[in-house]
PDB file of C-alpha atoms in Angstrom:
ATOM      1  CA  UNK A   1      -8.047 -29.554   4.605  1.00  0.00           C
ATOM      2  CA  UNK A   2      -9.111 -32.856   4.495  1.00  0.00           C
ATOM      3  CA  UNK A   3     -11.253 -34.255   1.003  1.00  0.00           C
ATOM      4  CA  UNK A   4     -14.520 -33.650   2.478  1.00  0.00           C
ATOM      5  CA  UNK A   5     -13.883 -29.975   2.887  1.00  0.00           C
ATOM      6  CA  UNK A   6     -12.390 -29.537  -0.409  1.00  0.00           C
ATOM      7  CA  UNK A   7     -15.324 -30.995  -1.687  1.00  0.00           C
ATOM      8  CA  UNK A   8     -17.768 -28.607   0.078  1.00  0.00           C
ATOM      9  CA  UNK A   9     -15.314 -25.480  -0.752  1.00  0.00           C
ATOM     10  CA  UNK A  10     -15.621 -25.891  -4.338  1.00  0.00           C
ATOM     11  CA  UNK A  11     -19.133 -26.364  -4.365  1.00  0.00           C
ATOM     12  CA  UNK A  12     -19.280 -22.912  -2.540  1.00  0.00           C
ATOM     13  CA  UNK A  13     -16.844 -22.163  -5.265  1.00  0.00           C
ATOM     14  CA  UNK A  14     -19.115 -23.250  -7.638  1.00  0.00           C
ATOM     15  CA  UNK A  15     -22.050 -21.356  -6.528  1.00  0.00           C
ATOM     16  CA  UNK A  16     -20.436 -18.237  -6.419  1.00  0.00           C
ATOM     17  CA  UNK A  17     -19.475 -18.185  -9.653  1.00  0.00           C
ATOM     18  CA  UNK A  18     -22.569 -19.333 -10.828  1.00  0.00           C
ATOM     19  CA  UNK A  19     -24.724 -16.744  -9.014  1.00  0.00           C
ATOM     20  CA  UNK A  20     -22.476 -13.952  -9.089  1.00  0.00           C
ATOM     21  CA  UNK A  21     -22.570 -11.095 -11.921  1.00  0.00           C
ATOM     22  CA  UNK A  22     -19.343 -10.747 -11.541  1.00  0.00           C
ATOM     23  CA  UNK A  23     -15.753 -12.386  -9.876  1.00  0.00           C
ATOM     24  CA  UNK A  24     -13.365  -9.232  -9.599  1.00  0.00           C
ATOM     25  CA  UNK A  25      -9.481 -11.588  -8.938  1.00  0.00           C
ATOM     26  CA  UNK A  26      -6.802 -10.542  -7.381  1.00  0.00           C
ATOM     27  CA  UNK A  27      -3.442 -10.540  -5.313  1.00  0.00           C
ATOM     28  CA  UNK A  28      -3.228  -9.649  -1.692  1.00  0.00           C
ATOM     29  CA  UNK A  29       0.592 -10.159  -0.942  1.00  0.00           C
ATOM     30  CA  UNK A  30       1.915  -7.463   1.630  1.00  0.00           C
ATOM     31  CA  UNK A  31      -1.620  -6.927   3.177  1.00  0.00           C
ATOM     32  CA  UNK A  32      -2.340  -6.352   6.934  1.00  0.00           C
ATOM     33  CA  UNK A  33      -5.284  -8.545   8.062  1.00  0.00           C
ATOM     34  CA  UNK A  34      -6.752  -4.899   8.900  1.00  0.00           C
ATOM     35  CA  UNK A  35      -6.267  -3.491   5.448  1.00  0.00           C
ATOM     36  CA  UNK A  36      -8.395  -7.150   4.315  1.00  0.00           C
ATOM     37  CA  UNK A  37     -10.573  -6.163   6.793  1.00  0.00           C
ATOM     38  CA  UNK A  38     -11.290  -3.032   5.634  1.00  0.00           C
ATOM     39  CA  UNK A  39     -11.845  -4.340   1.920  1.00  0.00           C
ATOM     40  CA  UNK A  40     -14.178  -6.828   3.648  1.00  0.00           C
ATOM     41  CA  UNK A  41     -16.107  -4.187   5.319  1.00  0.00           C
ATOM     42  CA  UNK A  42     -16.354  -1.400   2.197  1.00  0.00           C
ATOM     43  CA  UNK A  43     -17.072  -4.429  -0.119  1.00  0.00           C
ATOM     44  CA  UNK A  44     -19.907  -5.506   2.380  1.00  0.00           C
ATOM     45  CA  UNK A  45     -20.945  -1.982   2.250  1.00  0.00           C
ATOM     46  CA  UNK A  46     -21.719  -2.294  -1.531  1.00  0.00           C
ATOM     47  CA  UNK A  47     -23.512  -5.537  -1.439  1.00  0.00           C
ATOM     48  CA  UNK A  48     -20.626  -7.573  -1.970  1.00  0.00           C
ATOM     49  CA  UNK A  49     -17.889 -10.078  -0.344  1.00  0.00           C
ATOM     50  CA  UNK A  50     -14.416 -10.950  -0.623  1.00  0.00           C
ATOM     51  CA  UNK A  51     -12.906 -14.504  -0.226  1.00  0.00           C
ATOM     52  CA  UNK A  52      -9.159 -15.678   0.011  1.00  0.00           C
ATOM     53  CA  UNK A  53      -9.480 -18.739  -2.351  1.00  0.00           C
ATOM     54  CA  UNK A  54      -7.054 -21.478  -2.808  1.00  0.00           C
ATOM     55  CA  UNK A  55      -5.923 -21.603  -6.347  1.00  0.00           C
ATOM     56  CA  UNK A  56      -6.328 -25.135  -6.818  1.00  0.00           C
ATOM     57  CA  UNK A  57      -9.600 -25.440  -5.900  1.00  0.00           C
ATOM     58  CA  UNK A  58     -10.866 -22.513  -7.950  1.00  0.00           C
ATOM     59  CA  UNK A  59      -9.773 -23.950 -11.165  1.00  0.00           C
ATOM     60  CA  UNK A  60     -11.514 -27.353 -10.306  1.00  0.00           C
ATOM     61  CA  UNK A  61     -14.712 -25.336  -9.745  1.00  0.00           C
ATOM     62  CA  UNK A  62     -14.154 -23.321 -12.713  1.00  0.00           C
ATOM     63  CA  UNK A  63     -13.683 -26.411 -14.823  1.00  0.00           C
ATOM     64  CA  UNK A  64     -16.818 -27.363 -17.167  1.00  0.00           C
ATOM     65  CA  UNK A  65     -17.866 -24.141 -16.777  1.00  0.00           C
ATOM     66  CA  UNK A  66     -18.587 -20.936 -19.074  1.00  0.00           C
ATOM     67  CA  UNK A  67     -15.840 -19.203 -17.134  1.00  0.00           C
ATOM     68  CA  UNK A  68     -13.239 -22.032 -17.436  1.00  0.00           C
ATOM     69  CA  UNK A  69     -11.162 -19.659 -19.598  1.00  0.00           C
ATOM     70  CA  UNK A  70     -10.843 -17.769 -15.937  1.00  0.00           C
ATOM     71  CA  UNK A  71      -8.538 -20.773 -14.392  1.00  0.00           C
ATOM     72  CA  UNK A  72      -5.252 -18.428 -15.657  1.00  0.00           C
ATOM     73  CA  UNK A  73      -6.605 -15.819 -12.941  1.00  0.00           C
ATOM     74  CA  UNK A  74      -5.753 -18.149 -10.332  1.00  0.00           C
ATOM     75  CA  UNK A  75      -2.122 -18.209  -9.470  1.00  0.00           C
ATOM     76  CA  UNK A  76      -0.201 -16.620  -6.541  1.00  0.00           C
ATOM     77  CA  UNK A  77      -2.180 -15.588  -3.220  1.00  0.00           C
ATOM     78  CA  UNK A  78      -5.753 -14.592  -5.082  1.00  0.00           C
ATOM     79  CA  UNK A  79      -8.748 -13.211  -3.769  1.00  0.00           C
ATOM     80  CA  UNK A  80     -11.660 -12.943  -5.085  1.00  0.00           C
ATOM     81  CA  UNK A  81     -14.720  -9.996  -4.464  1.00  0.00           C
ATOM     82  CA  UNK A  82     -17.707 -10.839  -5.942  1.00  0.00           C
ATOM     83  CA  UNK A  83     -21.787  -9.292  -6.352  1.00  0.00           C
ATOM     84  CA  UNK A  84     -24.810  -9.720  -8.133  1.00  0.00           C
ATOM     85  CA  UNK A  85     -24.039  -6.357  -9.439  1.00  0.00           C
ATOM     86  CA  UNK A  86     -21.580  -6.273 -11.818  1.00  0.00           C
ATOM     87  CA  UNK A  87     -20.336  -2.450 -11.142  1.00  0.00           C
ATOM     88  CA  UNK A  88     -20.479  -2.897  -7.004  1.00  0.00           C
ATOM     89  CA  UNK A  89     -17.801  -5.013  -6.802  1.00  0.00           C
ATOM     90  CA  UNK A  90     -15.308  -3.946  -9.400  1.00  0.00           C
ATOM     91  CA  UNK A  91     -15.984   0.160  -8.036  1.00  0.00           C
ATOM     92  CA  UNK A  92     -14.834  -1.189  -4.574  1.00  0.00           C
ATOM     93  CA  UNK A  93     -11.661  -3.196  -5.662  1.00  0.00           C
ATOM     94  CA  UNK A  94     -10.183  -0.839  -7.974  1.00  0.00           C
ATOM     95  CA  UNK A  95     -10.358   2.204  -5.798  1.00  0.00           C
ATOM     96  CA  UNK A  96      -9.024  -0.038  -3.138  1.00  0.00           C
ATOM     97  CA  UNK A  97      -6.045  -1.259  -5.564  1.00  0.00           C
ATOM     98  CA  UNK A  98      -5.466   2.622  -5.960  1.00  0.00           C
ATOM     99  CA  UNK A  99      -5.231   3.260  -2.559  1.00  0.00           C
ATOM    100  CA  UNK A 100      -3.215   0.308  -1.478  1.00  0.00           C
ATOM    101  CA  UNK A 101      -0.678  -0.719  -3.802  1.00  0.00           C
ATOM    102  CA  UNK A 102       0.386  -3.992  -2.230  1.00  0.00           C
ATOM    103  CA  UNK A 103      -2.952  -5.315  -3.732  1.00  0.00           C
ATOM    104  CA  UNK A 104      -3.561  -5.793  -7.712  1.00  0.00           C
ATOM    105  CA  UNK A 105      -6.732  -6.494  -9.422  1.00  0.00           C
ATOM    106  CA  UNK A 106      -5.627  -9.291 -11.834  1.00  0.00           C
ATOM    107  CA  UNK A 107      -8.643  -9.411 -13.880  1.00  0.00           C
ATOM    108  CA  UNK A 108     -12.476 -10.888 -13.819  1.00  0.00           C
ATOM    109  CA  UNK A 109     -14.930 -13.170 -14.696  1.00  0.00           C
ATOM    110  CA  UNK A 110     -18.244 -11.647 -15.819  1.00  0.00           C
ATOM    111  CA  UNK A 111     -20.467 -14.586 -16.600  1.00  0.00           C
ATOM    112  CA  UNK A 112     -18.220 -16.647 -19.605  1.00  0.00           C
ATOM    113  CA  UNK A 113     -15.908 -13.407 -20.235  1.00  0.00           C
ATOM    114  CA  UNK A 114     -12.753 -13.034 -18.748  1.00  0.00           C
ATOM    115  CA  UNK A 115     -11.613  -9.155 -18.369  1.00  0.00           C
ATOM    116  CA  UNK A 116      -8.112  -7.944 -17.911  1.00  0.00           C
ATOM    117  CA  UNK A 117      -7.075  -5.227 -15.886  1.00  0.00           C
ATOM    118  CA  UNK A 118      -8.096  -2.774 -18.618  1.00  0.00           C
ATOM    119  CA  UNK A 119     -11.350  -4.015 -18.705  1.00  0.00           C
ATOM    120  CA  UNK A 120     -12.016  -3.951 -15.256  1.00  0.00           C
ATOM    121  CA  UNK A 121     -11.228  -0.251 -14.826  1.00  0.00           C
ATOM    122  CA  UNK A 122     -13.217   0.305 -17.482  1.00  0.00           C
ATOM    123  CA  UNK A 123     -16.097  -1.695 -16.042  1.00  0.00           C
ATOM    124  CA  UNK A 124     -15.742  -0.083 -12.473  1.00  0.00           C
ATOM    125  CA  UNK A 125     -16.367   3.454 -14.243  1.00  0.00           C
ATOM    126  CA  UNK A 126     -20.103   2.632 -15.519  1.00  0.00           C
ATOM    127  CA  UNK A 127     -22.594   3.824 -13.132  1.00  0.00           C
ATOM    128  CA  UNK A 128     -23.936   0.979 -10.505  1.00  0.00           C
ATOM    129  CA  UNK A 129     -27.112  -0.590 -10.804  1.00  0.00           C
ATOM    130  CA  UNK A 130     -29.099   1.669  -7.887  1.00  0.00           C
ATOM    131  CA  UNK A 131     -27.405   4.906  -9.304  1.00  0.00           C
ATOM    132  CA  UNK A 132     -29.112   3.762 -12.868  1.00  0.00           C
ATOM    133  CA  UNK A 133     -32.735   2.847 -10.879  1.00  0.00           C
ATOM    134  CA  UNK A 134     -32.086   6.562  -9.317  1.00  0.00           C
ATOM    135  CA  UNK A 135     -31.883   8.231 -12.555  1.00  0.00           C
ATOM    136  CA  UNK A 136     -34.243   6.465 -14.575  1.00  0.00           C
ATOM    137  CA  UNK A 137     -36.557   7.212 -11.469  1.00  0.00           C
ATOM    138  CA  UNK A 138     -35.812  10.827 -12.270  1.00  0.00           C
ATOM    139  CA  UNK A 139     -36.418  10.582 -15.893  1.00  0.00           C
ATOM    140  CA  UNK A 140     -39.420   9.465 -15.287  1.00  0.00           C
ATOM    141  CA  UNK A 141     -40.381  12.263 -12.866  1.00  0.00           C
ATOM    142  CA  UNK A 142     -39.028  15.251 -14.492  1.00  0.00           C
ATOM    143  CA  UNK A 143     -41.755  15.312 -17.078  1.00  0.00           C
ATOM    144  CA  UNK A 144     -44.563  14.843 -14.356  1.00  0.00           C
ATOM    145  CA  UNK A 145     -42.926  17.435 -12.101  1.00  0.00           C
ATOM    146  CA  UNK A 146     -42.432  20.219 -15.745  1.00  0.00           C
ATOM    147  CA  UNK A 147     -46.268  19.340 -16.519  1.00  0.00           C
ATOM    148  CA  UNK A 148     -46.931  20.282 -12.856  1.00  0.00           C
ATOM    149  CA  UNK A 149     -45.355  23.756 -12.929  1.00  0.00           C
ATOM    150  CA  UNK A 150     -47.048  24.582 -16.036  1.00  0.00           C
ATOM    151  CA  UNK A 151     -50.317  24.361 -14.854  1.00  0.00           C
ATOM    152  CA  UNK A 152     -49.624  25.985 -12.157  1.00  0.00           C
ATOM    153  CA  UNK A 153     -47.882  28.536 -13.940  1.00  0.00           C
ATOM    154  CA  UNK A 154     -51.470  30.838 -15.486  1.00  0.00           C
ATOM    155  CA  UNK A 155     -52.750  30.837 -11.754  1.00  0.00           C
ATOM    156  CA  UNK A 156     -49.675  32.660 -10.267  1.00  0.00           C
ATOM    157  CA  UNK A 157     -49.474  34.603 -13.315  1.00  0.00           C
ATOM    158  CA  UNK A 158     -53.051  35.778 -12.610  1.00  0.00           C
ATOM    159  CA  UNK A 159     -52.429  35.961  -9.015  1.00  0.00           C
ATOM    160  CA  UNK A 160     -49.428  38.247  -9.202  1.00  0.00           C
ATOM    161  CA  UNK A 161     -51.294  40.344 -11.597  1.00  0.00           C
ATOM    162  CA  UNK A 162     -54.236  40.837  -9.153  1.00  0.00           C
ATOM    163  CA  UNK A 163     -52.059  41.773  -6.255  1.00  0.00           C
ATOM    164  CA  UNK A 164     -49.980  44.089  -8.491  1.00  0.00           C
ATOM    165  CA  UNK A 165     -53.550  45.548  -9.436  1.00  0.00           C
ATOM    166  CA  UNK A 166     -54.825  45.812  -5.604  1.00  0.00           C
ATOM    167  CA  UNK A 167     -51.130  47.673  -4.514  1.00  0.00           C
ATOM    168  CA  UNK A 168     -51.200  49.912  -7.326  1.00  0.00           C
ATOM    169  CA  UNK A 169     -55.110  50.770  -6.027  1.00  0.00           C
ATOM    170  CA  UNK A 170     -54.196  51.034  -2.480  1.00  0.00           C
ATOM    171  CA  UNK A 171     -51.333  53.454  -3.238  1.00  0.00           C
TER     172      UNK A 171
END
């Protein structure tokens, strides 16, 4: 890598972990390029990405920054998965780690914090942001859907009571 592309990787740097919610690190030793592959691809799934990062440049980028207390992260081969969403990305990487123990979720950033590995387990347990829209969404329509069937509720009352009536008449 010559200087100018350092320079533009840790502006990229930069801008991820500016704009991302949160920067899930850690250590890919002992992976296949398939089983990265497949990290990529589930990650992607869950509006997310990964990115092999070299150490040195992510603790320039991280310098000056809320999350400079994150530059300890960075050492050995470190990659990072990051997402708006704080939950997406820490779900994906720490049922990967489970599944493949050759890779190790070292810790994160989420905005100035830094988590350890305890923290991010804990973190990948909440509920993600669409399964939160989903059940507020059905909060919301529970009461409209209860009001519904209560209205409704004295018309098939009378209804069953009239047929009742006309079967008892017609036998």
């Amino acid at each position: 890598m010559d200087r100018a592309e350092k320079a533009e990787a840790i502006d990229d740097l930069k801008g991820i972990f500016a704009s991302s919610g949160v920067v899930v690190v850690g250590h890919y030793a002992g992976l296949t390029v398939a089983e990265l592959t497949t990290l990529r691809i589930r990650l992607k799934q869950a509006g997310a990405n990964l990115k092999v990062v070299k150490n040195r440049l992510a603790k320039i980028a991280l310098d000056g920054t809320p999350g400079a207390n994150g530059a300890k992260l960075f050492e050995g081969p470190v990659a990072i998965a990051f997402s708006e969403d704080p939950v997406s990305a820490t779900k994906v990487t720490v049922a990967f780690a489970k599944e493949k123990e050759k890779f190790v979720v070292i810790g994160a950033l989420l905005g100035p914090e830094v988590l350890d590995q305890k923290s991010v387990q804990a973190l990948a347990t909440l509920p993600s942001l669409d399964e939160l829209r989903g059940k507020i969404i059905g909060l919301i329509q529970a009461p409209a859907t209860k009001i519904a069937g209560v209205l409704a509720a004295p018309a098939g009352q009378l209804a069953r009571v009239i047929n009742a009536h006309a079967t008892k008449e017609a036998a």
